[in-house]
XYZ file of C-alpha atoms in Angstrom:
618
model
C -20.838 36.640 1.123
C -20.165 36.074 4.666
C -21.661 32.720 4.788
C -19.436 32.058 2.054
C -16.291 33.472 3.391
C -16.679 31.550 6.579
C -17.614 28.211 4.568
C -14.663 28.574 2.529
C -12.001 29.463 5.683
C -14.108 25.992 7.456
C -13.836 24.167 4.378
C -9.865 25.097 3.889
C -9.230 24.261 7.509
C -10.554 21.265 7.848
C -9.515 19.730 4.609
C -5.753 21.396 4.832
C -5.950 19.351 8.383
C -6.693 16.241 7.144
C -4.667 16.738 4.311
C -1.540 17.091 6.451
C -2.167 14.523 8.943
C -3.879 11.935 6.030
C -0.868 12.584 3.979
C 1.988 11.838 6.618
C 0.210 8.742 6.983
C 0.566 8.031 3.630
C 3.920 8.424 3.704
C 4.413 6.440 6.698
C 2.464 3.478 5.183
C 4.068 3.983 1.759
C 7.408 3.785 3.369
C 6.623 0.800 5.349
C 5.869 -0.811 2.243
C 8.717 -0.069 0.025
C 10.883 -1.074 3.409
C 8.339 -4.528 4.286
C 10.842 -6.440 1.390
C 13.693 -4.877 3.273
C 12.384 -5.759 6.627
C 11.351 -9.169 5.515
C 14.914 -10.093 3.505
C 16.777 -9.266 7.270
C 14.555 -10.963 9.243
C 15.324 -14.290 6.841
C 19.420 -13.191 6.706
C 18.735 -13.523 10.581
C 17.028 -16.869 10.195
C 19.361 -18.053 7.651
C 22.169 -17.021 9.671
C 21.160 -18.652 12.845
C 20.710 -22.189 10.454
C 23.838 -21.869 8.958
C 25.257 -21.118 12.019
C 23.945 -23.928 13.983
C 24.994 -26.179 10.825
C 28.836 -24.574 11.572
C 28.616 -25.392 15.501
C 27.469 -28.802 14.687
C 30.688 -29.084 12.158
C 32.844 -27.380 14.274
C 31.665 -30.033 17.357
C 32.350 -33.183 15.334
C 35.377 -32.151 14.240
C 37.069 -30.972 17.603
C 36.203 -34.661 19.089
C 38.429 -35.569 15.917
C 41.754 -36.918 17.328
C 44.594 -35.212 15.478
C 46.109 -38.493 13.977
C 43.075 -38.650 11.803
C 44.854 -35.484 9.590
C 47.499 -38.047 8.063
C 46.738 -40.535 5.484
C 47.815 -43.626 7.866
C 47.468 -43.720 11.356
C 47.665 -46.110 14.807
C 44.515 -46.379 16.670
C 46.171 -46.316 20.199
C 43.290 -48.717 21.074
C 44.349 -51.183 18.643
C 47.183 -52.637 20.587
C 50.483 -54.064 18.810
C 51.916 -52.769 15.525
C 49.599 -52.440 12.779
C 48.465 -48.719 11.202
C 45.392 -48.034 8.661
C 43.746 -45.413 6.360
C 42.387 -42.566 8.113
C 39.046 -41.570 8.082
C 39.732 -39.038 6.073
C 41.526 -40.296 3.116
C 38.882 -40.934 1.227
C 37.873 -36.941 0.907
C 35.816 -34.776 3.259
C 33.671 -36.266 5.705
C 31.298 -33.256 5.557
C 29.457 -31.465 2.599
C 30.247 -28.041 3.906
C 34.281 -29.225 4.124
C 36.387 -28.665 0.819
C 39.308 -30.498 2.564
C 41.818 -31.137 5.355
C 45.405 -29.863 6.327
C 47.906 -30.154 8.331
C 50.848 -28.125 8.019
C 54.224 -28.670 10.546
C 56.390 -25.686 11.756
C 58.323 -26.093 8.444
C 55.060 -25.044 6.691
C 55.102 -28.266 4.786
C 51.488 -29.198 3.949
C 49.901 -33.249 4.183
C 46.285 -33.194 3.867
C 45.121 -37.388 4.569
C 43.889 -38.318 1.025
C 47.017 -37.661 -0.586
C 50.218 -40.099 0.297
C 53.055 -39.335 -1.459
C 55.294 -42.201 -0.517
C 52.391 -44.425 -1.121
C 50.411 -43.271 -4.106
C 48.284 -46.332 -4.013
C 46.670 -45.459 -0.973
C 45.991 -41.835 -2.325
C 42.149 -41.305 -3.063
C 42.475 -41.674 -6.827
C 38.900 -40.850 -7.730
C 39.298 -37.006 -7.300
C 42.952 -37.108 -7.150
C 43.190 -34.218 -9.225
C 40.702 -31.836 -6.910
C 42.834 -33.478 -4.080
C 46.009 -32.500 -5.561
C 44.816 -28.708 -6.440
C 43.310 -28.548 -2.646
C 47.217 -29.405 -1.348
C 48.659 -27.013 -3.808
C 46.395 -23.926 -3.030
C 46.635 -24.280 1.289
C 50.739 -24.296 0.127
C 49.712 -21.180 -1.724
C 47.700 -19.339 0.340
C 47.446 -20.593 3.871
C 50.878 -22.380 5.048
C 53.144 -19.283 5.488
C 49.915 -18.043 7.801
C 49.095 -20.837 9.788
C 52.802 -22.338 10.004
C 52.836 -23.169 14.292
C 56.142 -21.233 15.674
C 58.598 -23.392 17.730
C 58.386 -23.730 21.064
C 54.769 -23.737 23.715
C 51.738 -22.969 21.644
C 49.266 -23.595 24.541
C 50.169 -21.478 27.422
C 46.597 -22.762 29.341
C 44.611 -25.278 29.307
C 41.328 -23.915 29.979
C 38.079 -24.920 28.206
C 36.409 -21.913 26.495
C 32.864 -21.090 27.627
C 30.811 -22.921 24.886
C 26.830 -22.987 23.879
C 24.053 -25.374 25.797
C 24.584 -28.265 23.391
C 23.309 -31.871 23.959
C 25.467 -34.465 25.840
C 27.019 -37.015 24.168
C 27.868 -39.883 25.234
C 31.705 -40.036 26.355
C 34.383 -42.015 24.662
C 35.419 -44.703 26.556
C 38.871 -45.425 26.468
C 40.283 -49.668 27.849
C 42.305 -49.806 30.371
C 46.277 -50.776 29.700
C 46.354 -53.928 29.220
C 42.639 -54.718 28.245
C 42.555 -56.700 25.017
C 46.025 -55.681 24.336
C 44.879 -51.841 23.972
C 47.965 -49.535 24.267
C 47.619 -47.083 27.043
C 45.607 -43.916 26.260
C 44.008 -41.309 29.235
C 43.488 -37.804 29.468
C 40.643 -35.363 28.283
C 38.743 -36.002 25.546
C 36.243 -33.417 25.221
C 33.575 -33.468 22.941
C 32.976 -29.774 22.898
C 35.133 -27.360 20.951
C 37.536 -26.392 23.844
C 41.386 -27.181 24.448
C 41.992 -30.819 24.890
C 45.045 -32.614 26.728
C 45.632 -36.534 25.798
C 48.255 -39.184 27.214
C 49.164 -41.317 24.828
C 51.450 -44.535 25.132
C 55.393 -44.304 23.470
C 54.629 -46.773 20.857
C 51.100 -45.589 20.015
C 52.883 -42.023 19.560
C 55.764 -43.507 17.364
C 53.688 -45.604 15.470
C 51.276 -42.386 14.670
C 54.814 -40.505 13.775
C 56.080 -42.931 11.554
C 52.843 -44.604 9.996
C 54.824 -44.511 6.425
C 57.226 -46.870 8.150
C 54.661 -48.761 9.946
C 53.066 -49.489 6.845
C 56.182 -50.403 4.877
C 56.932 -53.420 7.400
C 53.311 -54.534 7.160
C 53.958 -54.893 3.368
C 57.259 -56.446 3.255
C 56.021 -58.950 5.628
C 52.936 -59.601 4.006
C 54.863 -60.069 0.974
C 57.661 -62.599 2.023
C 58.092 -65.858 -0.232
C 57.310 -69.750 0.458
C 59.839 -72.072 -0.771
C 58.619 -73.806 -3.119
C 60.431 -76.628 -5.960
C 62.510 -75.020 -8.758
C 65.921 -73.867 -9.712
C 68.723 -75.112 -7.080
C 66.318 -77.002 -5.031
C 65.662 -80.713 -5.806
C 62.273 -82.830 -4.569
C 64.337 -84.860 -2.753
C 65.806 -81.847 -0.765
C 61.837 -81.264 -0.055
C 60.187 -84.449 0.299
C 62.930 -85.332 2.615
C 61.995 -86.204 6.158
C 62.731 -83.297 8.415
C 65.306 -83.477 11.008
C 65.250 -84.360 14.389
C 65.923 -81.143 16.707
C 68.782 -81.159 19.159
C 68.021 -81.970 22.620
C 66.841 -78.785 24.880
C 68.854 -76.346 26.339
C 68.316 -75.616 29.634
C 66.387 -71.800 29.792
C 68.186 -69.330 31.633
C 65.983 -67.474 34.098
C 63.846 -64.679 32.639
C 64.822 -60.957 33.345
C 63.170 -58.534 35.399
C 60.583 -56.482 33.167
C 62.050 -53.085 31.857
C 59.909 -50.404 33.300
C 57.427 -49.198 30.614
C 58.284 -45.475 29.110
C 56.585 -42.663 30.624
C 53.196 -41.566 28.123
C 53.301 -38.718 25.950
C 51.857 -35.734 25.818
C 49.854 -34.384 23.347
C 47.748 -31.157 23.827
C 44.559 -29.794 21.109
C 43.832 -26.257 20.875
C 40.435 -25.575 20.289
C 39.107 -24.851 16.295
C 39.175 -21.282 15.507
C 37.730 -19.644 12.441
C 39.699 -17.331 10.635
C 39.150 -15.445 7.052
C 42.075 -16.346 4.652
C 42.562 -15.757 1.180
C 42.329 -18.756 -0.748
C 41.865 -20.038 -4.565
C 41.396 -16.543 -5.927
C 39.224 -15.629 -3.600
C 38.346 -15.331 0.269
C 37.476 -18.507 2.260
C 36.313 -19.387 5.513
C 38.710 -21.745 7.064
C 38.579 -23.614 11.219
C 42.039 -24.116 12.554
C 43.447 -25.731 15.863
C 47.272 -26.008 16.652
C 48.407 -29.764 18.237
C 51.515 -29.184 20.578
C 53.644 -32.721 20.250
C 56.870 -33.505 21.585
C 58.433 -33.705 17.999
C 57.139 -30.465 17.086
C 54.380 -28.018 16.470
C 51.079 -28.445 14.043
C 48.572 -26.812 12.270
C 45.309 -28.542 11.413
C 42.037 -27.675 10.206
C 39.795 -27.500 7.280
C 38.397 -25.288 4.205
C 34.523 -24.615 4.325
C 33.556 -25.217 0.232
C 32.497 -22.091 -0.745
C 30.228 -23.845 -2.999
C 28.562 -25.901 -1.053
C 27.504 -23.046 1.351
C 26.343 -21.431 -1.601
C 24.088 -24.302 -2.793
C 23.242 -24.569 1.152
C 21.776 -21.360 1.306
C 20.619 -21.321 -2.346
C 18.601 -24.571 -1.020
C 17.407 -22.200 1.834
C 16.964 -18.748 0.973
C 13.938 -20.050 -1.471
C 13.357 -16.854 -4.083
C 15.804 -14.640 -2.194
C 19.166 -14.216 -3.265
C 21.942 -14.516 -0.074
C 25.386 -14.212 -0.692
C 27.868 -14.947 2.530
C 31.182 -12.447 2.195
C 33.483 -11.224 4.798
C 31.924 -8.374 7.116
C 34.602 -6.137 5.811
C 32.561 -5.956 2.152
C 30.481 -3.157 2.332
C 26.811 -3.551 1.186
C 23.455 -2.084 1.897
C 21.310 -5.304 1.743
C 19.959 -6.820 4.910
C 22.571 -8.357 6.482
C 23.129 -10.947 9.774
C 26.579 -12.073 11.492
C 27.469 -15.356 10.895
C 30.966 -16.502 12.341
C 33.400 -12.669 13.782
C 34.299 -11.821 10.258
C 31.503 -13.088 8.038
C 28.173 -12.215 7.570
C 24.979 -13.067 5.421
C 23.051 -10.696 3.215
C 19.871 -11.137 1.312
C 18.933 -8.904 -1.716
C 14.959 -8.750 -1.695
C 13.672 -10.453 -4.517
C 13.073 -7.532 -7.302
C 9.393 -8.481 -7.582
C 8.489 -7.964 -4.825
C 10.636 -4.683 -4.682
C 8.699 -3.625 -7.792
C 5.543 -4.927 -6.366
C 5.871 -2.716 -3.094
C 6.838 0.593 -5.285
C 3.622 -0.307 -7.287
C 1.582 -0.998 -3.596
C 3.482 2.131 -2.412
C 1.905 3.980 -5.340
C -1.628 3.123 -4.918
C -1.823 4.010 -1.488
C -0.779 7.820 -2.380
C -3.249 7.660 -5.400
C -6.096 5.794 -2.878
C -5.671 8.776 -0.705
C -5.584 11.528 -3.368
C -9.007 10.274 -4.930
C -10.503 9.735 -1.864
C -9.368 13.495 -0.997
C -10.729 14.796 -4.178
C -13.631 13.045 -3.779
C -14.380 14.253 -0.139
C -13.380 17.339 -1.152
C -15.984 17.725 -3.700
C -18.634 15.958 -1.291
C -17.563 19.057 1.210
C -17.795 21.530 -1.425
C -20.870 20.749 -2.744
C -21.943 20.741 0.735
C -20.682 24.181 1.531
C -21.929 25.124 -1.791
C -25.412 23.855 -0.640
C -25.294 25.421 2.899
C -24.409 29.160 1.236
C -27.228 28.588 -1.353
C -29.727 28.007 1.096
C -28.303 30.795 3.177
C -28.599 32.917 -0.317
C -31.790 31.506 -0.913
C -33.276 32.062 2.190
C -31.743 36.117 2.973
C -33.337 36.125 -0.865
C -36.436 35.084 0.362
C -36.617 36.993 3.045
C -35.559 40.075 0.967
C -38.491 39.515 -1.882
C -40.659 38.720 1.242
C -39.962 42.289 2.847
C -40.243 43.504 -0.083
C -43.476 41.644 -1.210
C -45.137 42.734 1.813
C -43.857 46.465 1.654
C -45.787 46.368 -1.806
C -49.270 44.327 -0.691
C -49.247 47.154 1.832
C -49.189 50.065 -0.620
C -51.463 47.731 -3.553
C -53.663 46.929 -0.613
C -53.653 50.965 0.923
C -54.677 52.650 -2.454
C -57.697 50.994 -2.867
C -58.632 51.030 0.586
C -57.547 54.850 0.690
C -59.925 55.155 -2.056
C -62.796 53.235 -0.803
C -62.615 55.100 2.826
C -62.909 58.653 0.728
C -65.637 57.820 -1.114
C -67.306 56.171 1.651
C -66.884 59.088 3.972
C -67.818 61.396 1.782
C -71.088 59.219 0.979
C -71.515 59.323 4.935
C -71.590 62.979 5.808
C -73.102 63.978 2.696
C -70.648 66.047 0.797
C -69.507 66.616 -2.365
C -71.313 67.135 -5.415
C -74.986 65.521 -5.165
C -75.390 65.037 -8.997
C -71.896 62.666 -9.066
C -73.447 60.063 -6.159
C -73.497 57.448 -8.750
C -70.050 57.827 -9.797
C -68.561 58.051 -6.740
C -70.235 54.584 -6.133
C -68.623 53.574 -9.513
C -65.226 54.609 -8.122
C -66.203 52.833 -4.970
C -66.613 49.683 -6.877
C -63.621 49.753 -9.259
C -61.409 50.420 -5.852
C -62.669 47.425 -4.354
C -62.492 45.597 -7.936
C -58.696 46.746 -7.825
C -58.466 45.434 -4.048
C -60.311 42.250 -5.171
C -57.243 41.206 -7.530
C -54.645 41.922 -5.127
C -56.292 39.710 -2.635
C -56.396 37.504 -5.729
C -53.485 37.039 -6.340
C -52.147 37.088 -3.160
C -54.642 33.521 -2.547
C -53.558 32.621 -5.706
C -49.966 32.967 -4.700
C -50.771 31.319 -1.406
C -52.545 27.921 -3.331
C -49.583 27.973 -6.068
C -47.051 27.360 -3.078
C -49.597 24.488 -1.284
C -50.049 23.231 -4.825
C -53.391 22.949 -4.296
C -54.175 25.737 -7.027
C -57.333 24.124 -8.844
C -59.421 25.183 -11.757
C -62.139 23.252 -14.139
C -61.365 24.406 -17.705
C -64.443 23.218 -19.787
C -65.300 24.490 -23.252
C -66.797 27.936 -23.915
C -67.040 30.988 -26.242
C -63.655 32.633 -25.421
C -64.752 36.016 -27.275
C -67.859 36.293 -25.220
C -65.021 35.794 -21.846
C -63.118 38.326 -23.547
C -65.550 40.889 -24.633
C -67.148 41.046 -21.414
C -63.937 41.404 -19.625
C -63.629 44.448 -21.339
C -66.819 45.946 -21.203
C -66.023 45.046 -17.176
C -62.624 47.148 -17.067
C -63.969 50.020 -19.502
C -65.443 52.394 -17.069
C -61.983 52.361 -15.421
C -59.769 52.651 -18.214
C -62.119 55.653 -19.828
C -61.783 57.662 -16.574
C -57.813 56.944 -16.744
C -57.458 57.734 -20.491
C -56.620 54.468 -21.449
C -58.228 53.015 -24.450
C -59.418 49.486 -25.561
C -59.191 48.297 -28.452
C -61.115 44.648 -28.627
C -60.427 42.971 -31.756
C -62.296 39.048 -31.399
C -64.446 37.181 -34.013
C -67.917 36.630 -33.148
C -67.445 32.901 -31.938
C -64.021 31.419 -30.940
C -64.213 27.941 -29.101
C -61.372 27.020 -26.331
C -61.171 24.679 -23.584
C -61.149 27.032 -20.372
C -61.726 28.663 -17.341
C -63.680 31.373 -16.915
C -62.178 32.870 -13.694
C -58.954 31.271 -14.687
C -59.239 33.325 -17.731
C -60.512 36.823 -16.377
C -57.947 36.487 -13.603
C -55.249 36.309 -16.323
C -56.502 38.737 -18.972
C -57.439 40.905 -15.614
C -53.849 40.652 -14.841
C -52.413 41.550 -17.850
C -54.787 44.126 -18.716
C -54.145 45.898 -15.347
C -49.893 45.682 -16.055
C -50.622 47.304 -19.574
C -52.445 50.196 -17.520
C -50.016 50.673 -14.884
C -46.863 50.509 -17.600
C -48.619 53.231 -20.167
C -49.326 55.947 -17.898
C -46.116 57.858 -19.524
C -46.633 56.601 -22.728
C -47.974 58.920 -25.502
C -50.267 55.976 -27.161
C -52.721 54.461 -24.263
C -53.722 52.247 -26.611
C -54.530 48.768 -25.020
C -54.787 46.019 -27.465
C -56.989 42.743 -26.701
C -57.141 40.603 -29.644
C -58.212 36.782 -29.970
C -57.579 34.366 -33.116
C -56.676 30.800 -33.792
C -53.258 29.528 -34.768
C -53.217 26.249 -35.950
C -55.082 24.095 -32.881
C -54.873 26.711 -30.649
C -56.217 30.420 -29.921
C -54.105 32.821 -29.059
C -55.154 35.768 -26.667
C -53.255 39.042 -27.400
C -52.659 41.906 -24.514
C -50.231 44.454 -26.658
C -49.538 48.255 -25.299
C -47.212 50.927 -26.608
C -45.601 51.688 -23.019
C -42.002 51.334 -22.524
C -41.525 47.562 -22.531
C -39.958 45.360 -20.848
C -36.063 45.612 -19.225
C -35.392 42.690 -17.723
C -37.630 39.602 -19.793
C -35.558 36.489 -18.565
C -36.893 36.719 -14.862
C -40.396 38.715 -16.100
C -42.315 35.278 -15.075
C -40.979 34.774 -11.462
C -42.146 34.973 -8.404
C -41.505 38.439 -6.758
C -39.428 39.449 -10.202
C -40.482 42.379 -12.032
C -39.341 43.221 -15.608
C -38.858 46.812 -15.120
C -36.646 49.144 -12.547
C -37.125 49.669 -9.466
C -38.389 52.871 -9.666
C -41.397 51.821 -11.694
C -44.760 51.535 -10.964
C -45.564 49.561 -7.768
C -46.604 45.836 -7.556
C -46.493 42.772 -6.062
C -44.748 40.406 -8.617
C -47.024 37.976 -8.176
C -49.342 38.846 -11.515
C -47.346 37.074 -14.267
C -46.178 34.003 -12.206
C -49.836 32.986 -11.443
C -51.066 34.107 -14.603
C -48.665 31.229 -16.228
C -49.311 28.946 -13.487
C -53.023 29.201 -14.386
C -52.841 29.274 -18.106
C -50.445 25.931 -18.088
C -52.759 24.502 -15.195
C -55.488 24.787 -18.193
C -53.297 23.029 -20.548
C -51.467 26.288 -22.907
C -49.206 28.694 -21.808
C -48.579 32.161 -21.327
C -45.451 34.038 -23.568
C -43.890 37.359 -23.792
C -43.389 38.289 -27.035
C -41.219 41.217 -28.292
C -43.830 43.640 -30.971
C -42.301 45.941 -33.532
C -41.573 48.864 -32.144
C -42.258 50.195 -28.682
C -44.376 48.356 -25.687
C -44.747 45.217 -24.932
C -47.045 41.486 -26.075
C -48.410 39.290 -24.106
C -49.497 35.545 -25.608
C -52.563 33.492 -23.704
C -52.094 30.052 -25.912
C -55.272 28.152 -25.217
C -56.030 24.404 -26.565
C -59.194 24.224 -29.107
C -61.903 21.263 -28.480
C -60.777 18.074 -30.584
């Protein structure tokens, strides 16, 4: 019980410890699991948002190096030279995938965007006109009361704004006045998305201003008649030699050149993003404000919502991102984009599902590995306190194995030294030498089993316990063990009664034999000493293809049969007769070494029946 007890508080300890600390693991890896989607989905929103980002610098860069004249429909390229204006680059729609369109809205908040020309409708971009049209209506809507410029300085400063490490590229170079008949254009023109100053010529300026007007004279010169025959003119009148021009004046000398006007102006604000309402919905849109001498603008540009969602659709592979203001409040993994926007990803719902299902079989990996090495350790511990049961057992039917051999062994001997002393020094009763030789003997008999089956004991636990049954007579074995055992059993009032046919063949053997009837024979003398019937039965017949031997007495039985045939066991109290408990186990040892078997048997009535099955001769 003690063993137990301190197995059991071992066993607790050690497996509520690893329990504790095994388990917190498991939480720790189960909830890195159900998070690794998570963790994975921001790290990509991060990725996806430094892209997308990079794609918005690049836009943003090309389109600050935009001049601002590029916003109307018709413009002057100040390089040109001369008169003359043409579409802008932008009439024919956005120049970028990620652009839904341009604007440009004056202090009045009236709205232009450059593929729309009102005056003109021919040079309108007719293939989406009606997108085109819609795109004009909605910044009217939405985004020219907010982004009208006020009147007066919009740039107090001209300073560039720190920008990112981007690649140079290679500056525009702008002729000379003069050169090829370029008008006259300097100042900064800075690739980068910073605050940029120009200088441009009068007429360059006026031309840009009044491209409409520009345009108008281009046409109405283009389109100017050649006389030609018909109505009110004869062929005469134009076959008719021309005539001969007056003589020359004389040229009066050529005035001094006017001094040229002094260059305008013009100064860029850098693009800005801002987060507007627009369409129904919430758009991201770049502005920059252009301070000119006739007044203030607004330009810029509408990022197509739609094409930033096919961008990212194109990117995000099986995840889903949405881009949405940073005012929107989700719980996905999310990245900033542009101040104001940011990306989220929702983690694909597979693999959500597949990381609650991972998630899963690491708890149940652990619990069956815990049950199992549980059991492992409880069978152990089991194990260690049967052996420790076992072995105080052992020790317990040894102590009290040898207490007994000491008394079995001191009768006799107690017996032997009496007789022999009393043979010595001559005294008792002269006429009764013989039988106290005959007690002499039957003491030394008795001593002679004990040692017996104490040898007996000692081979059955080598396993080298041998015998050579051959066949024989048993009723001769039988009646002479009786006649052998008679003497004793007269003198202790115990009676015999044989009851064997003449002749009864058996394969056995002989000591074998007398060592087991001996046995049993001696227990049926020791148990009937109380009894009122002494009566020892020893009977022999056959039973089918065997012969049975039969040791019955009329003591008072047997208590306890289901250990009667193991070692050290005994089937009665403790207060019964002394022995060894060695008797029955190596009586069955020898009668099953022989090839039949040794049985209790409960008789009718009182006592108890011993069976000696022995195999006949084929």
């Amino acid at each position: 019980m003690i063993a137990a007890a301190l197995m059991a508080v071992v066993l607790v300890a050690l497996l509520g410890a690893w329990f504790a600390t095994g388990w917190h693991d498991v939480r720790a890896q189960e909830t890195a699991i159900e998070d690794a989607p998570v963790v994975a989905a921001s790290a990509r929103a991060g990725e996806l948002a430094r892209e997308l980002r990079g794609e918005l610098d690049q836009l943003v860069e090309r389109e600050a190096a935009r001049p601002y004249f590029h916003y109307q429909n018709l413009f002057h390229d100040p390089r040109a030279g001369g008169e003359g204006v043409t579409p802008s680059p932008l009439a024919s729609g956005p120049a970028d995938p990620l652009i839904l369109g341009y604007f440009q809205i004056d202090q009045h908040a009236q709205v232009t965007t450059p593929s729309l020309n009102d005056q003109f409708p021919q040079l309108s971009e007719t293939v989406h006109l009606v997108e085109h049209r819609a795109f004009r209506e909605a910044v009217a809507q939405h985004l020219a009361q907010v982004l009208a410029p006020p009147h007066g300085t919009l740039i107090v400063a001209v300073e560039p704004k720190p920008q990112p490490v981007h690649h140079p590229r290679p500056p525009i170079v702008v002729p000379p006045p003069g050169a090829g008949g370029a008008a006259n254009v300097t100042g900064a023109i800075d690739p980068t998305n910073a605050t940029q100053t120009f200088q441009i010529d009068t007429s360059a300026y006026v031309q840009n201003t009044n491209a409409n007007a520009v345009y108008s004279r281009q046409s109405n010169v283009a389109n100017e008649t050649v006389v030609t025959p018909g109505a009110g003119v004869s062929s005469a009148e134009v076959a008719a030699p021309p005539i001969a021009p007056p003589p020359p004046k004389p040229i009066p000398p050529r005035p001094p050149p006017a001094k040229p006007p002094a260059p305008i102006t013009i100064t860029v604000s850098s693009l800005e993003w801002h987060t507007l309402p627009f369409s129904g919905g919430t758009s991201l849109v770049a502005v920059r404000e252009v301070q000119t001498p006739d007044g203030n603008l607004a330009q810029g540009f509408v990022v197509d919502r739609a094409a930033l969602t096919s961008w990212l659709a194109n990117h995000a592979g099986d995840l889903v991102a949405q881009l949405h203001p940073r005012a929107a409040n989700t719980s996905a993994p999310s990245a900033e984009l542009v101040p104001g926007w940011e990306l989220t990803i929702e983690p694909n719902p597979r693999e959500l599902a597949t990381s609650v299902t991972d998630a899963a079989k690491v708890a149940t990996t652990f619990v069956v590995r815990f049950v199992i090495v549980g059991a492992i350790a409880l069978l152990a511990a089991l194990l260690v306190v049967w052996l420790v049961a076992r072995a105080e057992r052992y020790a317990r039917e040894r102590s009290q194995f040898a207490a007994a051999a000491a008394h079995e062994l001191r009768t006799p001997l107690a017996g032997l030294q009496l007789y022999g002393d009393m043979l010595a020094d001559g005294l008792g009763d002269p006429t009764k030498l013989r039988d106290y030789a005959r007690r002499m003997s039957e003491e030394a008999s008795r001593l002679g089993r004990v040692v017996s089956n104490v040898l007996g004991f000692s081979q059955l636990e080598r396993g080298n316990l041998s015998i050579d049954p051959k066949l024989g007579n048993v009723a001769d074995a039988l009646r002479e063990l009786a006649e052998h055992v008679q003497p004793a059993f007269d003198r202790a009032g115990v009676a015999i009664d044989l009851d064997v046919p003449p002749t009864l063949d058996a394969r056995f053997d002989r000591d074998a034999l007398a060592r087991i009837v001996g046995n049993l024979l001696d227990n049926a003398e020791k148990y009937t000493r109380d009894a009122e019937d002494r009566t020892i039965r020893l009977s022999a017949q056959r039973v089918g293809d065997r012969v049975e031997i039969t040791v019955r007495d009329h003591g008072a039985g047997i208590a306890n049969p289901a250990k009667l045939f193991q070692v050290f066991a005994r089937g009665v109290a403790t207060d019964g007769p002394a022995g060894l408990g060695l008797g029955l186990a190596l009586s069955r040892s020898l009668a099953e070494a022989m090839g039949g078997e040794l049985v209790f048997r409960v008789p009718e009535g009182r006592g108890a029946m011993f069976v000696v099955a022995l195999a006949m001769t084929t």
